[in-house]
Amino acid sequence: MKKHLFAVLFLLAAALLWWLSLAPRRHQMAVAEGKKPQVVASGYVPYTLAKQIAGDLAQVSMLLPANAEPHSFEPTPGALIAVKNADLFVYVSDRIEPWAKDVLASAGEQTAVVQAAQYAAASDDPHVWMDFDNTQKIARAIAFALIQKDPSNRAAYGANLKAFEKELAELKEAYQKGLVSCRSRQVVHVGHLAFGNLTKNYNLSLSALAGSSHDGENSVRRVAELIEFIKKNQIQTIFTEETLSPRLSAAVAEETGAQVLPLYTVEHVSKDDFDRGVTYGELMRRNLESLQRGLECQA
Ligand SMILES: [Zn+2]
Protein backbone atom coordinates (compact mmCIF):
# COMPACT_ATOMS: atom_id res chain seq x y z
CA MET A 1 0.00 0.00 0.00
CA LYS A 2 2.76 2.34 1.06
CA LYS A 3 4.64 1.41 -2.11
CA HIS A 4 1.62 2.48 -4.20
CA LEU A 5 1.42 5.81 -2.42
CA PHE A 6 5.09 6.49 -3.19
CA ALA A 7 4.55 5.57 -6.83
CA VAL A 8 1.56 7.91 -7.11
CA LEU A 9 3.44 10.74 -5.38
CA PHE A 10 6.41 10.19 -7.66
CA LEU A 11 4.23 10.35 -10.77
CA LEU A 12 2.50 13.49 -9.51
CA ALA A 13 5.86 15.18 -8.86
CA ALA A 14 7.11 14.16 -12.31
CA ALA A 15 3.93 15.50 -13.94
CA LEU A 16 4.29 18.79 -12.06
CA LEU A 17 7.89 19.19 -13.17
CA TRP A 18 6.89 18.44 -16.78
CA TRP A 19 4.06 20.99 -16.64
CA LEU A 20 6.39 23.63 -15.14
CA SER A 21 8.91 23.03 -17.91
CA LEU A 22 6.20 23.68 -20.51
CA ALA A 23 4.88 26.89 -18.97
CA PRO A 24 6.75 29.79 -20.58
CA ARG A 25 8.56 32.06 -18.16
CA ARG A 26 7.10 35.53 -18.01
CA HIS A 27 10.00 37.24 -19.74
CA GLN A 28 9.40 34.98 -22.73
CA MET A 29 5.71 35.75 -22.94
CA ALA A 30 4.13 38.02 -25.54
CA VAL A 31 2.67 41.39 -24.58
CA ALA A 32 -1.11 41.68 -24.31
CA GLU A 33 -3.04 41.88 -27.59
CA GLY A 34 -3.06 45.40 -29.01
CA LYS A 35 -0.29 46.63 -26.69
CA LYS A 36 3.01 47.89 -28.10
CA PRO A 37 6.13 46.28 -26.62
CA GLN A 38 8.05 48.71 -24.40
CA VAL A 39 11.70 48.56 -25.42
CA VAL A 40 14.37 50.23 -23.30
CA ALA A 41 17.85 50.64 -24.78
CA SER A 42 20.96 51.43 -22.76
CA GLY A 43 22.48 53.85 -25.27
CA TYR A 44 22.33 54.94 -28.90
CA VAL A 45 23.58 51.74 -30.57
CA PRO A 46 20.83 49.47 -29.20
CA TYR A 47 18.36 52.37 -29.50
CA THR A 48 18.87 53.04 -33.18
CA LEU A 49 18.99 49.32 -34.07
CA ALA A 50 15.78 48.61 -32.12
CA LYS A 51 14.09 51.58 -33.83
CA GLN A 52 15.22 50.36 -37.23
CA ILE A 53 13.73 46.89 -36.63
CA ALA A 54 10.62 47.98 -34.74
CA GLY A 55 9.61 51.12 -36.65
CA ASP A 56 6.43 52.37 -34.96
CA LEU A 57 5.41 48.92 -33.73
CA ALA A 58 7.21 49.29 -30.39
CA GLN A 59 7.77 52.13 -27.95
CA VAL A 60 11.56 52.50 -27.91
CA SER A 61 13.32 54.68 -25.32
CA MET A 62 16.93 55.22 -24.30
CA LEU A 63 18.42 55.50 -20.81
CA LEU A 64 21.51 57.49 -21.73
CA PRO A 65 20.66 61.14 -22.41
CA ALA A 66 21.65 62.33 -25.92
CA ASN A 67 25.21 63.62 -25.91
CA ALA A 68 26.05 61.95 -22.57
CA GLU A 69 29.17 59.83 -22.16
CA PRO A 70 28.19 56.14 -22.27
CA HIS A 71 30.94 54.43 -20.31
CA SER A 72 30.67 56.32 -17.04
CA PHE A 73 26.95 57.15 -16.96
CA GLU A 74 25.21 56.80 -13.61
CA PRO A 75 21.67 55.49 -13.93
CA THR A 76 18.92 57.62 -12.41
CA PRO A 77 15.98 56.22 -10.40
CA GLY A 78 13.91 56.88 -13.55
CA ALA A 79 16.18 54.51 -15.49
CA LEU A 80 15.58 51.74 -12.96
CA ILE A 81 11.82 52.21 -13.21
CA ALA A 82 11.95 52.21 -17.03
CA VAL A 83 13.79 48.86 -17.04
CA LYS A 84 11.45 47.43 -14.42
CA ASN A 85 8.49 48.19 -16.69
CA ALA A 86 10.19 47.22 -19.96
CA ASP A 87 9.15 44.23 -22.05
CA LEU A 88 12.62 44.21 -23.57
CA PHE A 89 15.91 45.70 -22.38
CA VAL A 90 18.77 45.88 -24.89
CA TYR A 91 22.31 46.83 -23.91
CA VAL A 92 25.77 46.25 -25.38
CA SER A 93 27.88 44.75 -22.59
CA ASP A 94 29.28 45.32 -19.12
CA ARG A 95 32.50 46.51 -20.76
CA ILE A 96 30.73 49.28 -22.66
CA GLU A 97 28.16 50.02 -19.95
CA PRO A 98 29.59 49.06 -16.54
CA TRP A 99 26.39 50.52 -15.09
CA ALA A 100 24.11 48.05 -16.93
CA LYS A 101 24.26 45.52 -14.08
CA ASP A 102 22.67 48.08 -11.76
CA VAL A 103 19.67 48.60 -14.01
CA LEU A 104 19.46 44.88 -14.86
CA ALA A 105 18.96 44.14 -11.18
CA SER A 106 15.69 46.06 -11.33
CA ALA A 107 14.36 44.29 -14.46
CA GLY A 108 10.75 43.13 -14.13
CA GLU A 109 9.60 39.51 -14.44
CA GLN A 110 8.33 40.28 -17.94
CA THR A 111 11.58 41.95 -19.07
CA ALA A 112 13.42 40.00 -21.76
CA VAL A 113 17.09 40.99 -22.07
CA VAL A 114 19.33 41.15 -25.13
CA GLN A 115 23.02 41.64 -24.44
CA ALA A 116 24.31 42.65 -27.86
CA ALA A 117 27.97 41.72 -27.35
CA GLN A 118 26.91 38.10 -26.82
CA TYR A 119 26.18 37.91 -30.55
CA ALA A 120 29.46 39.50 -31.64
CA ALA A 121 32.80 37.91 -32.45
CA ALA A 122 35.35 38.03 -29.64
CA SER A 123 37.50 41.17 -29.81
CA ASP A 124 39.81 43.27 -27.63
CA ASP A 125 37.80 46.33 -28.61
CA PRO A 126 34.36 46.27 -26.94
CA HIS A 127 32.91 48.64 -29.60
CA VAL A 128 31.60 45.56 -31.42
CA TRP A 129 29.12 47.39 -33.68
CA MET A 130 32.04 48.84 -35.65
CA ASP A 131 31.98 45.53 -37.55
CA PHE A 132 29.07 45.07 -39.95
CA ASP A 133 28.82 41.29 -39.42
CA ASN A 134 28.48 41.85 -35.68
CA THR A 135 25.83 44.50 -36.25
CA GLN A 136 23.86 42.12 -38.45
CA LYS A 137 23.87 39.44 -35.73
CA ILE A 138 22.83 41.97 -33.09
CA ALA A 139 19.98 43.22 -35.30
CA ARG A 140 18.80 39.63 -35.76
CA ALA A 141 18.82 39.05 -31.99
CA ILE A 142 16.75 42.20 -31.45
CA ALA A 143 14.30 41.15 -34.19
CA PHE A 144 13.94 37.69 -32.63
CA ALA A 145 13.25 39.21 -29.18
CA LEU A 146 10.67 41.61 -30.66
CA ILE A 147 8.89 38.77 -32.47
CA GLN A 148 8.72 36.79 -29.23
CA LYS A 149 7.11 39.76 -27.50
CA ASP A 150 4.83 40.68 -30.39
CA PRO A 151 4.30 37.61 -32.62
CA SER A 152 1.35 39.11 -34.51
CA ASN A 153 3.73 41.60 -36.18
CA ARG A 154 6.30 38.96 -37.08
CA ALA A 155 6.13 39.77 -40.81
CA ALA A 156 6.77 43.50 -40.32
CA TYR A 157 9.77 42.93 -38.01
CA GLY A 158 11.11 40.39 -40.48
CA ALA A 159 10.76 42.83 -43.41
CA ASN A 160 12.50 45.64 -41.48
CA LEU A 161 15.33 43.29 -40.55
CA LYS A 162 15.71 42.24 -44.18
CA ALA A 163 15.90 45.86 -45.35
CA PHE A 164 18.52 46.64 -42.70
CA GLU A 165 20.57 43.59 -43.65
CA LYS A 166 20.57 44.84 -47.25
CA GLU A 167 21.82 48.25 -46.06
CA LEU A 168 24.58 46.56 -44.04
CA ALA A 169 25.68 44.51 -47.05
CA GLU A 170 25.87 47.71 -49.14
CA LEU A 171 27.87 49.47 -46.42
CA LYS A 172 30.28 46.57 -46.17
CA GLU A 173 30.86 46.66 -49.90
CA ALA A 174 31.29 50.45 -49.93
CA TYR A 175 33.93 50.21 -47.17
CA GLN A 176 35.71 47.34 -48.89
CA LYS A 177 35.89 49.18 -52.22
CA GLY A 178 36.32 52.68 -50.81
CA LEU A 179 39.31 52.03 -48.59
CA VAL A 180 41.44 49.95 -50.96
CA SER A 181 43.77 52.55 -52.40
CA CYS A 182 44.51 55.39 -50.04
CA ARG A 183 47.54 57.66 -49.81
CA SER A 184 47.72 57.03 -46.04
CA ARG A 185 46.50 54.08 -43.97
CA GLN A 186 47.20 55.74 -40.64
CA VAL A 187 44.11 56.82 -38.69
CA VAL A 188 45.05 59.24 -35.91
CA HIS A 189 42.07 59.59 -33.66
CA VAL A 190 42.04 62.34 -31.05
CA GLY A 191 39.54 60.41 -28.99
CA HIS A 192 39.13 57.06 -27.24
CA LEU A 193 39.84 53.66 -28.79
CA ALA A 194 36.45 53.06 -30.39
CA PHE A 195 37.57 52.25 -33.92
CA GLY A 196 39.78 49.21 -33.37
CA ASN A 197 37.41 46.77 -35.10
CA LEU A 198 36.75 49.10 -38.03
CA THR A 199 40.39 49.90 -38.77
CA LYS A 200 41.39 46.25 -38.38
CA ASN A 201 38.75 45.10 -40.87
CA TYR A 202 40.01 47.47 -43.57
CA ASN A 203 43.69 47.09 -42.93
CA LEU A 204 44.19 50.57 -41.48
CA SER A 205 46.48 51.47 -38.57
CA LEU A 206 45.03 53.28 -35.60
CA SER A 207 46.55 55.54 -32.99
CA ALA A 208 44.15 56.97 -30.48
CA LEU A 209 44.56 59.36 -27.62
CA ALA A 210 43.01 57.23 -24.88
CA GLY A 211 41.92 53.66 -24.11
CA SER A 212 38.58 52.04 -24.80
CA SER A 213 36.66 54.13 -22.27
CA HIS A 214 36.31 57.88 -22.24
CA ASP A 215 37.51 58.40 -18.71
CA GLY A 216 41.07 57.37 -19.56
CA GLU A 217 43.13 60.41 -18.70
CA ASN A 218 44.18 62.47 -21.65
CA SER A 219 47.50 63.14 -20.03
CA VAL A 220 49.62 66.00 -21.26
CA ARG A 221 52.31 63.45 -22.04
CA ARG A 222 49.99 61.37 -24.24
CA VAL A 223 48.92 64.48 -26.17
CA ALA A 224 52.59 65.44 -26.64
CA GLU A 225 53.38 61.91 -27.89
CA LEU A 226 50.53 62.07 -30.37
CA ILE A 227 51.69 65.47 -31.67
CA GLU A 228 55.20 64.06 -32.06
CA PHE A 229 53.80 61.04 -33.95
CA ILE A 230 51.76 63.27 -36.31
CA LYS A 231 54.77 65.47 -37.12
CA LYS A 232 57.15 62.56 -37.55
CA ASN A 233 54.82 60.67 -39.89
CA GLN A 234 53.67 63.82 -41.69
CA ILE A 235 50.03 63.02 -40.98
CA GLN A 236 47.77 65.45 -42.87
CA THR A 237 44.49 64.68 -41.13
CA ILE A 238 43.40 63.91 -37.60
CA PHE A 239 40.02 62.51 -36.71
CA THR A 240 37.99 63.74 -33.80
CA GLU A 241 35.02 62.55 -31.81
CA GLU A 242 32.07 64.86 -32.05
CA THR A 243 31.07 64.66 -28.42
CA LEU A 244 34.58 65.23 -27.11
CA SER A 245 35.74 68.76 -26.40
CA PRO A 246 36.66 70.28 -29.79
CA ARG A 247 39.36 72.34 -28.06
CA LEU A 248 41.72 69.39 -27.76
CA SER A 249 41.64 68.41 -31.45
CA ALA A 250 41.83 72.10 -32.40
CA ALA A 251 44.97 72.45 -30.27
CA VAL A 252 46.56 69.35 -31.83
CA ALA A 253 45.62 70.63 -35.31
CA GLU A 254 47.13 74.02 -34.63
CA GLU A 255 50.33 72.48 -33.36
CA THR A 256 50.70 70.11 -36.33
CA GLY A 257 48.94 71.85 -39.22
CA ALA A 258 46.71 68.80 -39.74
CA GLN A 259 43.07 69.18 -40.77
CA VAL A 260 40.35 67.83 -38.46
CA LEU A 261 37.58 65.51 -39.66
CA PRO A 262 34.84 63.86 -37.58
CA LEU A 263 34.39 60.17 -36.84
CA TYR A 264 31.17 59.01 -35.21
CA THR A 265 31.25 56.30 -32.56
CA VAL A 266 27.42 55.82 -32.77
CA GLU A 267 27.40 55.07 -29.04
CA HIS A 268 26.51 58.68 -28.35
CA VAL A 269 25.24 61.35 -30.70
CA SER A 270 24.65 65.08 -30.61
CA LYS A 271 21.27 66.39 -29.53
CA ASP A 272 20.60 67.49 -33.13
CA ASP A 273 21.31 64.04 -34.56
CA PHE A 274 19.23 62.44 -31.83
CA ASP A 275 16.26 64.70 -32.54
CA ARG A 276 16.57 63.92 -36.26
CA GLY A 277 16.73 60.19 -35.47
CA VAL A 278 20.05 59.70 -37.26
CA THR A 279 20.52 56.02 -38.16
CA TYR A 280 23.44 53.65 -37.78
CA GLY A 281 23.77 53.49 -41.58
CA GLU A 282 23.89 57.27 -41.92
CA LEU A 283 26.62 57.63 -39.28
CA MET A 284 28.68 54.83 -40.83
CA ARG A 285 28.37 56.47 -44.28
CA ARG A 286 29.63 59.74 -42.75
CA ASN A 287 32.55 57.81 -41.25
CA LEU A 288 33.45 56.35 -44.63
CA GLU A 289 33.35 59.82 -46.22
CA SER A 290 35.65 61.21 -43.52
CA LEU A 291 38.09 58.31 -43.84
CA GLN A 292 38.18 58.58 -47.64
CA ARG A 293 38.77 62.32 -47.49
CA GLY A 294 41.26 62.23 -44.65
CA LEU A 295 43.30 59.30 -45.97
CA GLU A 296 42.99 60.49 -49.59
CA CYS A 297 41.44 57.33 -50.99
CA GLN A 298 40.46 56.82 -54.61
CA ALA A 299 36.77 56.08 -54.77
ZN1 LIG B 1 33.34 54.03 -26.32
XYZ file of C-alpha atoms and ligand atoms in Angstrom, residues 69-71 96 127 129 192-194 212-214 241 265 267-268, ligand 1:
17
model
C 29.165 59.830 -22.162
C 28.185 56.139 -22.269
C 30.940 54.427 -20.312
C 30.725 49.283 -22.663
C 32.911 48.638 -29.603
C 29.117 47.394 -33.679
C 39.129 57.065 -27.245
C 39.838 53.658 -28.789
C 36.450 53.063 -30.388
C 38.577 52.040 -24.799
C 36.661 54.126 -22.273
C 36.307 57.885 -22.240
C 35.022 62.553 -31.805
C 31.254 56.299 -32.561
C 27.404 55.067 -29.035
C 26.509 58.681 -28.352
Zn 33.342 54.030 -26.320
